[in-house]
XYZ file of C-alpha atoms in Angstrom:
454
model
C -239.842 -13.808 -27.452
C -241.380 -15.357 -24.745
C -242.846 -19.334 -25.106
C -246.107 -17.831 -23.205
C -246.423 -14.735 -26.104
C -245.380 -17.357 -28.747
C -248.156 -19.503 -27.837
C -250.818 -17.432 -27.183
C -254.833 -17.883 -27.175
C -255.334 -17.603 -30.753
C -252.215 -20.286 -31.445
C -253.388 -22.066 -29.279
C -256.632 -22.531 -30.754
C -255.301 -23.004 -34.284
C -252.730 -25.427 -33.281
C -255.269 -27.320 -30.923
C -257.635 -27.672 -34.251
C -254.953 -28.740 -36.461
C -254.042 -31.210 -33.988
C -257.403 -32.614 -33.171
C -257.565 -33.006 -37.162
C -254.291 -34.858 -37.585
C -255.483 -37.395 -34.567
C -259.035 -37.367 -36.253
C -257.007 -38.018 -39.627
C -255.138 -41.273 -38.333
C -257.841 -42.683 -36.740
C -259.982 -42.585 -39.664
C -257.122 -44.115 -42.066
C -257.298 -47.418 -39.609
C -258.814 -50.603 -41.343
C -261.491 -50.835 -38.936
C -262.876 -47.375 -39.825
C -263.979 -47.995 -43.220
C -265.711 -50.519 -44.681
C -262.648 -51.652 -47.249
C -259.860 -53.964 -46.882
C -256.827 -51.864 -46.656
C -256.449 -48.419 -44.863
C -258.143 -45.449 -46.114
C -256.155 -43.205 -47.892
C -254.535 -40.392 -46.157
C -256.788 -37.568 -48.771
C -260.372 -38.977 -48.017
C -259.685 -39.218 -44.173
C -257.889 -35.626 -44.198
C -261.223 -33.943 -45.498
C -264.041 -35.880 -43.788
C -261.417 -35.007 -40.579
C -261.108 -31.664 -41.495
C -264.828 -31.377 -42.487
C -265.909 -33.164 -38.875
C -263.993 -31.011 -36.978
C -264.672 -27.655 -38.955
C -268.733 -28.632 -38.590
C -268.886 -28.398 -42.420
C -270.130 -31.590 -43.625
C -268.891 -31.653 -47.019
C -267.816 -35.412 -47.987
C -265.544 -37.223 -50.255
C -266.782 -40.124 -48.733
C -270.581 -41.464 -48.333
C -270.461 -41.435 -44.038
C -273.098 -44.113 -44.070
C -271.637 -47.063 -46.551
C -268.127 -46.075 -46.362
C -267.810 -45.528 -42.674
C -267.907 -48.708 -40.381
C -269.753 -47.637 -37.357
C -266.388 -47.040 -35.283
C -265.751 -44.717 -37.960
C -268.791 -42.945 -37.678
C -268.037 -42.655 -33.871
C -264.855 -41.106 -34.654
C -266.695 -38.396 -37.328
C -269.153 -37.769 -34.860
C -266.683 -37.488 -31.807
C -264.997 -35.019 -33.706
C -267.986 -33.279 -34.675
C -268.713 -33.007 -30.884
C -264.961 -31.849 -29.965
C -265.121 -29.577 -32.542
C -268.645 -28.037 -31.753
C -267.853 -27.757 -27.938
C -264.306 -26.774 -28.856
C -261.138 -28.717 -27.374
C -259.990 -25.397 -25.447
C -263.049 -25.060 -24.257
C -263.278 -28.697 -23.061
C -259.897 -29.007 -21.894
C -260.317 -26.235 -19.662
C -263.732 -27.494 -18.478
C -261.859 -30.440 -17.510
C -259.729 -29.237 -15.877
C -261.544 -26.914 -13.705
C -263.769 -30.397 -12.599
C -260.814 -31.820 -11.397
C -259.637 -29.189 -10.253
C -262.222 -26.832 -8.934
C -260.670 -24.155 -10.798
C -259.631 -22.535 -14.062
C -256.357 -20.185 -14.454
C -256.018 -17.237 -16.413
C -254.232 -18.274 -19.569
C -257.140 -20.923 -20.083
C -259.183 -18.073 -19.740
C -257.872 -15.994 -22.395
C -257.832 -18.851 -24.783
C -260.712 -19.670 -24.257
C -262.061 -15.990 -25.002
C -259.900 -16.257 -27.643
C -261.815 -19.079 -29.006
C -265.094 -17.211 -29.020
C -266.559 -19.095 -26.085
C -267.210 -16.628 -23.515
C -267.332 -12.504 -23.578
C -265.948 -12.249 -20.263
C -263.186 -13.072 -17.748
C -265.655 -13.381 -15.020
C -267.965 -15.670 -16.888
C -265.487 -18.036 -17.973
C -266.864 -20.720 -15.202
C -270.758 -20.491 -16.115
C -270.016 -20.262 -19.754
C -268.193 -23.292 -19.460
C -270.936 -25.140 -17.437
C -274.048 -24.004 -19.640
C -272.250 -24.865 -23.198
C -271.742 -28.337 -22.052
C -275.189 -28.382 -20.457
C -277.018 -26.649 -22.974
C -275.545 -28.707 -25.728
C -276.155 -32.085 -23.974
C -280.044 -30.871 -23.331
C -281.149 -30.171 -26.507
C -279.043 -33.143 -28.286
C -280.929 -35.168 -26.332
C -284.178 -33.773 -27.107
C -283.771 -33.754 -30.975
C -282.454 -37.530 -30.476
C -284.898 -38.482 -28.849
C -287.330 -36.855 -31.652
C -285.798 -38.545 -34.361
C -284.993 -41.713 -33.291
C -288.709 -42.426 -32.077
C -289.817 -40.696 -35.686
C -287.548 -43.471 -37.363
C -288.531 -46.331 -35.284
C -292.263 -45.715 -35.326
C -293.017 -44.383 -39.273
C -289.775 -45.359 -41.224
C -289.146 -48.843 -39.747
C -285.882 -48.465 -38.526
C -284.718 -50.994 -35.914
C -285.351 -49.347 -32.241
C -281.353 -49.683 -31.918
C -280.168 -48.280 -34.772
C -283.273 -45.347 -34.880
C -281.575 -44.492 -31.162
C -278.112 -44.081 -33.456
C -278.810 -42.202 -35.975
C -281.408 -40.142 -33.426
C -278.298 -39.205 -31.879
C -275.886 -39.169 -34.663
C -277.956 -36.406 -36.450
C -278.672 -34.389 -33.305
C -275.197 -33.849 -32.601
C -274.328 -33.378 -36.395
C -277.463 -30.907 -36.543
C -276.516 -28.971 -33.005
C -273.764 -28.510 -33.756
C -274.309 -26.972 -37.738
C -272.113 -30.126 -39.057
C -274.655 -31.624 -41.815
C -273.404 -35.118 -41.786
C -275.743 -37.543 -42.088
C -276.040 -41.612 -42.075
C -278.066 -41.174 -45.383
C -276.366 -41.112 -49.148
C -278.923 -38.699 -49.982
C -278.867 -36.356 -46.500
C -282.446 -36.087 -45.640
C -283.983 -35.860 -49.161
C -285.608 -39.243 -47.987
C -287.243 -37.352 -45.135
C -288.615 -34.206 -47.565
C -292.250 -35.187 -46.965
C -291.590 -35.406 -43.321
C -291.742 -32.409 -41.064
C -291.345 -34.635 -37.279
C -287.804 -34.678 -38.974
C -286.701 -31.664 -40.363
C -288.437 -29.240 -37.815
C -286.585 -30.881 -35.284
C -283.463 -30.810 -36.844
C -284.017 -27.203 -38.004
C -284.897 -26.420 -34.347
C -281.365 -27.762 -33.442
C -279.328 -26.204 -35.712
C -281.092 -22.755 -35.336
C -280.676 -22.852 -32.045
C -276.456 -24.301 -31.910
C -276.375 -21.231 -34.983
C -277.252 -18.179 -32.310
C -274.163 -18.745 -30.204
C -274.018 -19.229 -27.015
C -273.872 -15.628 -25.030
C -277.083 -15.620 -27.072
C -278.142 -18.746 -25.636
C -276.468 -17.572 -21.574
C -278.464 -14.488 -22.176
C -281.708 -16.698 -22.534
C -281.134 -18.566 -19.699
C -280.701 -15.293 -17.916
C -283.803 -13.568 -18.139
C -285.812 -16.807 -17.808
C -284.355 -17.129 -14.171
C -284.975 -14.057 -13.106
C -288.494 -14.218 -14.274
C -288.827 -17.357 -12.846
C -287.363 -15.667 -9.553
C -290.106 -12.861 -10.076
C -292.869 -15.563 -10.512
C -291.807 -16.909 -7.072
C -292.330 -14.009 -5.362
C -288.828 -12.442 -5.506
C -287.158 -9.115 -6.899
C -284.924 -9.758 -9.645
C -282.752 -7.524 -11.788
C -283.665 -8.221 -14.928
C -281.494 -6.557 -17.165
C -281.662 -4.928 -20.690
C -281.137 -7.212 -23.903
C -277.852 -7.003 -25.166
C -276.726 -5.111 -28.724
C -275.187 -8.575 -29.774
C -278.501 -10.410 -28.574
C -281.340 -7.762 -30.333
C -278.982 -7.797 -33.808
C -278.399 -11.873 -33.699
C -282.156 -12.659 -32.499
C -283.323 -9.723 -35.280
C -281.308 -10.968 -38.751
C -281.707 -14.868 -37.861
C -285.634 -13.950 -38.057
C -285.272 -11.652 -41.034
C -283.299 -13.986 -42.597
C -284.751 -16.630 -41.939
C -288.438 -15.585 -43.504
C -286.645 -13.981 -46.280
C -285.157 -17.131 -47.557
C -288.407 -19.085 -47.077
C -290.487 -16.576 -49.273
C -287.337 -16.697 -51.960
C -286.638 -20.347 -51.425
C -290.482 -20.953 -52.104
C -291.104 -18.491 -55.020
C -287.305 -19.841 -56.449
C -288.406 -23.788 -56.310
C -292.061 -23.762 -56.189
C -291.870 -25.056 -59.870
C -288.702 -26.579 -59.722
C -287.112 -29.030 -57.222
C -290.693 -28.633 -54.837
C -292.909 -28.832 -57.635
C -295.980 -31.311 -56.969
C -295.267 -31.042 -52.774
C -298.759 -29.926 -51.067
C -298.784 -26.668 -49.689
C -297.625 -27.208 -46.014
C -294.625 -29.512 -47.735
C -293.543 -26.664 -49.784
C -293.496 -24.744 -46.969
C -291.928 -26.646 -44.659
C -289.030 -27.445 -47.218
C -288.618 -23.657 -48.247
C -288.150 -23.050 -44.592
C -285.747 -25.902 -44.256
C -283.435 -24.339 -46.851
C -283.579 -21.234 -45.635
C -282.553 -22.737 -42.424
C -279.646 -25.242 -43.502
C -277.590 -22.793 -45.595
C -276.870 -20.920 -41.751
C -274.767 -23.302 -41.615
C -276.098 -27.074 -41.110
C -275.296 -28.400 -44.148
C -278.718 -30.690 -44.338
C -280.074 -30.860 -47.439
C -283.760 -32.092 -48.206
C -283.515 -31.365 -51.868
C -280.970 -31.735 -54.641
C -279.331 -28.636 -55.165
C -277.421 -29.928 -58.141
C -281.208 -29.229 -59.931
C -282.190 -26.115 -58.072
C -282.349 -22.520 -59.910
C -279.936 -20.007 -60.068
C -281.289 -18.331 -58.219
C -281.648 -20.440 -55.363
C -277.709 -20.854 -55.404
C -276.876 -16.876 -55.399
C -279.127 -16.505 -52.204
C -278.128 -19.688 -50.954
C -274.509 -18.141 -51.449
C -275.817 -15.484 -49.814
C -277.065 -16.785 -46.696
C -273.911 -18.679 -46.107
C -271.439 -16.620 -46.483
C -273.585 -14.506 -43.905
C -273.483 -17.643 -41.176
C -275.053 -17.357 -37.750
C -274.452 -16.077 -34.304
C -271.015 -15.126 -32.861
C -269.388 -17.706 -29.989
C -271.967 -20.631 -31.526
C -271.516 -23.643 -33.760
C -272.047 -21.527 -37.256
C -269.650 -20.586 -39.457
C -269.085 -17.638 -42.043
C -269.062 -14.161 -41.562
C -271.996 -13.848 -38.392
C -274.688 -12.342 -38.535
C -273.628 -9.317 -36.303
C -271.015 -8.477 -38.791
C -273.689 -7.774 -41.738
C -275.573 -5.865 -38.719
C -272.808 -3.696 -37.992
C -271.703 -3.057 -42.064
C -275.599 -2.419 -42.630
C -276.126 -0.062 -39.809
C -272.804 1.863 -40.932
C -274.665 2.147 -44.769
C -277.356 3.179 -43.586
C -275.784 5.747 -41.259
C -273.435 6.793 -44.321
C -276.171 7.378 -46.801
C -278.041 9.703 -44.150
C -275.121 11.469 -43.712
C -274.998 10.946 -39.870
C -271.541 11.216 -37.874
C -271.884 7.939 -35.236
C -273.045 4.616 -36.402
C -275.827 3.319 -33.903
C -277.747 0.470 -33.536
C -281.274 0.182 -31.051
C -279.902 3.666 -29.489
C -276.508 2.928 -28.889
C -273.227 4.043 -30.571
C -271.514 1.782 -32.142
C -267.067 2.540 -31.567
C -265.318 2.876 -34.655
C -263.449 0.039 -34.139
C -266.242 -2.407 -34.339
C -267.201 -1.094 -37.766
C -262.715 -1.888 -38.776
C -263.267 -5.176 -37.358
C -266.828 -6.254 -39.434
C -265.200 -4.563 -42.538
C -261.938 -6.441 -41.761
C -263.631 -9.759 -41.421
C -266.026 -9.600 -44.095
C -262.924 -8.426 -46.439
C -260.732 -11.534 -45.300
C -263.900 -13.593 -45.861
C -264.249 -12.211 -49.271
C -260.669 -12.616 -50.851
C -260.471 -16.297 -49.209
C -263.374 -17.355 -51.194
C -261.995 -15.133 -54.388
C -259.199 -17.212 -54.078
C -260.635 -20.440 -53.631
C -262.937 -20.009 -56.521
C -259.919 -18.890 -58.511
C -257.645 -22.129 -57.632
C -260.766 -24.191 -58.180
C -261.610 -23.009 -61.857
C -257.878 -23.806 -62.632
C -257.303 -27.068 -61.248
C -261.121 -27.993 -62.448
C -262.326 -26.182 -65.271
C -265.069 -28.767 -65.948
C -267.198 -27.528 -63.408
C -269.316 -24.001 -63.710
C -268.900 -21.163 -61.642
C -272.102 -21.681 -60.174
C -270.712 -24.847 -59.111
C -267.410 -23.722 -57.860
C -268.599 -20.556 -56.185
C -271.376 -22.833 -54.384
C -268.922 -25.389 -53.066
C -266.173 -22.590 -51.767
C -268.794 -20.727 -50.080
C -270.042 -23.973 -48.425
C -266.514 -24.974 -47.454
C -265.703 -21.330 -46.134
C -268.505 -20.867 -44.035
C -268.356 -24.341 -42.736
C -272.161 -25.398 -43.538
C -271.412 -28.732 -46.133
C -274.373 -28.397 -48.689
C -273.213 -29.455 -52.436
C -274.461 -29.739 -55.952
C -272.569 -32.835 -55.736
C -269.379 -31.883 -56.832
C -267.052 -33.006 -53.968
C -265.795 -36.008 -54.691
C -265.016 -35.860 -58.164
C -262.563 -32.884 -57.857
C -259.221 -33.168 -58.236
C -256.693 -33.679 -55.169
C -255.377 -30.296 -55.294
C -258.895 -29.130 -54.972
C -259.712 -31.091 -52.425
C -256.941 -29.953 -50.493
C -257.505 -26.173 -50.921
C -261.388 -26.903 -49.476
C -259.831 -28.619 -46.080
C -257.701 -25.283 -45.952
C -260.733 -23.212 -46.227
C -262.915 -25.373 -44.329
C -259.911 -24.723 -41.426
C -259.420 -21.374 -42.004
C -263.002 -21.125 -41.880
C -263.479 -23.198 -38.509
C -260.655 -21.101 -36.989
C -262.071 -17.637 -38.150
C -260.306 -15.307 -40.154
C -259.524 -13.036 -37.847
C -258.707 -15.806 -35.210
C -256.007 -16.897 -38.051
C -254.386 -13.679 -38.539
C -253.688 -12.888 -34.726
C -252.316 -16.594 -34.598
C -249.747 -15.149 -37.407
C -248.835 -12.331 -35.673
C -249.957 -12.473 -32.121
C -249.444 -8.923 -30.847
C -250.997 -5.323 -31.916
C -248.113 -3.215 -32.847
C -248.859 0.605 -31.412
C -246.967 3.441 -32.611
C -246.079 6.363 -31.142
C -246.577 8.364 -34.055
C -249.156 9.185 -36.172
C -248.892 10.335 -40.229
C -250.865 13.608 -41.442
C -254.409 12.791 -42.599
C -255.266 13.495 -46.347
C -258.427 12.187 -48.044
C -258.634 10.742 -51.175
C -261.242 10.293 -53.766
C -264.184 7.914 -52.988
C -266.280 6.502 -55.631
């Protein structure tokens, strides 16, 4: 076999991750990155690596008492590395310096999600980094001059944790300089619109985002006076722009019906509102929370559970299964139960193997969590299933949200969320095909019989 084959784009990727975590890992056991006395143990600085650099946000650790602030600029570094992706960057840097990019980077990073074509590669490079720089700055600047001017916070450190949450918040990491997240912050909407702007916005990917970008040119080109093309929204664009929105207000009403009485019981109106749409935001997959879910309702968790595993937009910052994936399983239902041959979506057929691939995915999503539920009722049986089953999901789909579990499970525990939390990061199917990086085609083919259904 061939070094090239061996390592190819989706190796690459999961060895660049596991890497960027092990460097991530040391850095964070260094005296100077925690406020102690002796180096950080080599568990605690594994997961809030792991966690940084899968965007997940789940912490063994509080990030703003343990954390010196050189350790906080490693989490957040890795945060960034992770949320721009180090293929992704690597390549970008090398095409500055060299005014070029060559075709293997291009395949990883396609491999990687980033881009949906070869002859993209360039742009999509250019408008991640810009896009993600643009509206970091905007949220930091939002939340730092909220902090300074209402909450007292010293101009400096307001401009710190402006920017410290705008990154964690772009891209869908949910750390935060605060013990309690932004519970503090539940009875101010200047700070969790903003973030929930950010993260919805790093959650719908970023051929969403290109596509954007896009159309407003050429409408800007037609408002000059010119003839643009402007071409038809995408499939992946109308499904992604379509569930975020349905999903999205359906968590708010549930989210608001689910906690009126409970944990947003005696908010005003506008509060409860505001908070209902926050969790319905956070869950795909920030990891923010402005209420204590370790009190919230049952049912609140299930949908919450829900909504996770579900994630956000494909090539973005979000984690679990992507919303396109439910799209395509719910269009091939619905196509099913009418008893119709093709599977189509907004008048276009959908190829059979797009419908293997969601049903692949969304299987691989399921037994990793079966498992990881499974391991974690062994190793700690003191905790409920609604506990457990919150906490995998969380780790799987990479958003961070808790009932407060985290640091009191046991080691082995711990270590089976970091492999989620990777596994999660990388993508299942990303994972696989860095197992066995080649499609095996035969040139035979068995008779077809069908078996009983149901």
């Amino acid at each position: 076999m061939k070094r090239g084959h061996f390592l190819g784009p989706a190796r690459l990727t999961a060895v660049g991750f596991v890497l960027l975590i092990l460097v991530g890992t040391v850095l964070l056991m260094l005296p100077i990155s925690a406020n102690v006395p002796q180096w950080t143990p080599f568990l605690p600085a594994l997961f809030t690596a792991t966690s940084a650099v899968s965007l997940t946000g789940l912490v063994v650790e509080d990030t703003g008492t343990y954390w010196t602030p050189f350790g906080q600029v490693v989490i957040i570094t890795l945060i960034q590395l992770g949320g721009l992706g180090i293929m992704s960057l690597a390549s970008l840097s090398g095409m500055l310096l060299t005014g070029r990019i060559s075709f293997k980077a291009r395949r990883t990073i396609a491999a990687e999600g980033r881009a949906v074509a070869f002859g993209g590669i360039r742009r999509a490079l250019v408008l991640t980094l810009v896009m993600t720089l643009i509206c970091e700055a905007i949220v930091a600047v939002f939340i730092g001059v909220r902090l300074a001017t209402e909450h007292g916070v010293a101009p400096g450190r307001a401009a710190w944790e402006g920017a410290f949450h705008a990154i964690s918040a772009f891209n869908n990491a949910g750390f935060s300089t605060y013990s309690d997240s932004v519970i503090s912050f539940a009875a101010d909407g200047w700070i969790l619109l903003p973030l929930a702007f950010a993260l919805i916005i790093g959650g719908l990917g970023y051929p969403m985002l290109a596509e954007f970008v896009r159309r407003a040119r050429a409408r800007l080109t037609r408002w000059r006076g010119g003839t643009p093309r402007i071409h038809r929204m995408s499939m992946t664009a109308r499904m992604t722009l379509g569930a975020t929105a349905f999903l999205l207000l359906g968590g708010t009403v549930v989210f608001f019906l689910s906690e009126g009485s409970g944990v947003l019981h005696g908010m005003p109106l506008g509060q409860k509102l505001i908070n209902a749409f926050f969790m319905s935001a956070s869950p795909r997959t920030a990891g923010f929370n402005a209420i204590d879910y370790g009190e919230a309702h049952p049912l609140t968790l299930m949908v919450t559970d829900i909504l996770m595993f579900i994630g956000g937009g494909s090539a973005g910052t979000a984690g679990g299964i992507k919303v396109t994936t439910a799209c395509v399983l719910g269009a091939a239902m619905i196509s099913e139960f009418l008893g119709r041959e093709d599977t189509s979506i907004g008048h276009r057929r959908l190829p059979l193997s797009t419908f293997r691939q969601a049903l692949a995915l969304t299987a691989a999503g399921m037994i990793v969590v079966a498992v990881g539920v499974a391991t974690l009722r062994i190793w700690d049986p003191e905790f409920t299933a609604d506990q457990v089953t919150f906490e995998v999901m969380s780790a799987f789909a990479t958003v961070g949200l808790s009932t407060g579990i985290t640091a009191s499970l046991s080691a082995p525990s711990q270590l089976m969320l970091c492999l989620i939390m990777y596994v999660g990061r990388v993508g299942p199917t990303t994972f696989v095909a860095a197992l066995a990086a080649r499609t095996v085609s035969l040139r035979y083919r068995y008779p077809e019989e069908r078996p009983f259904i149901g």
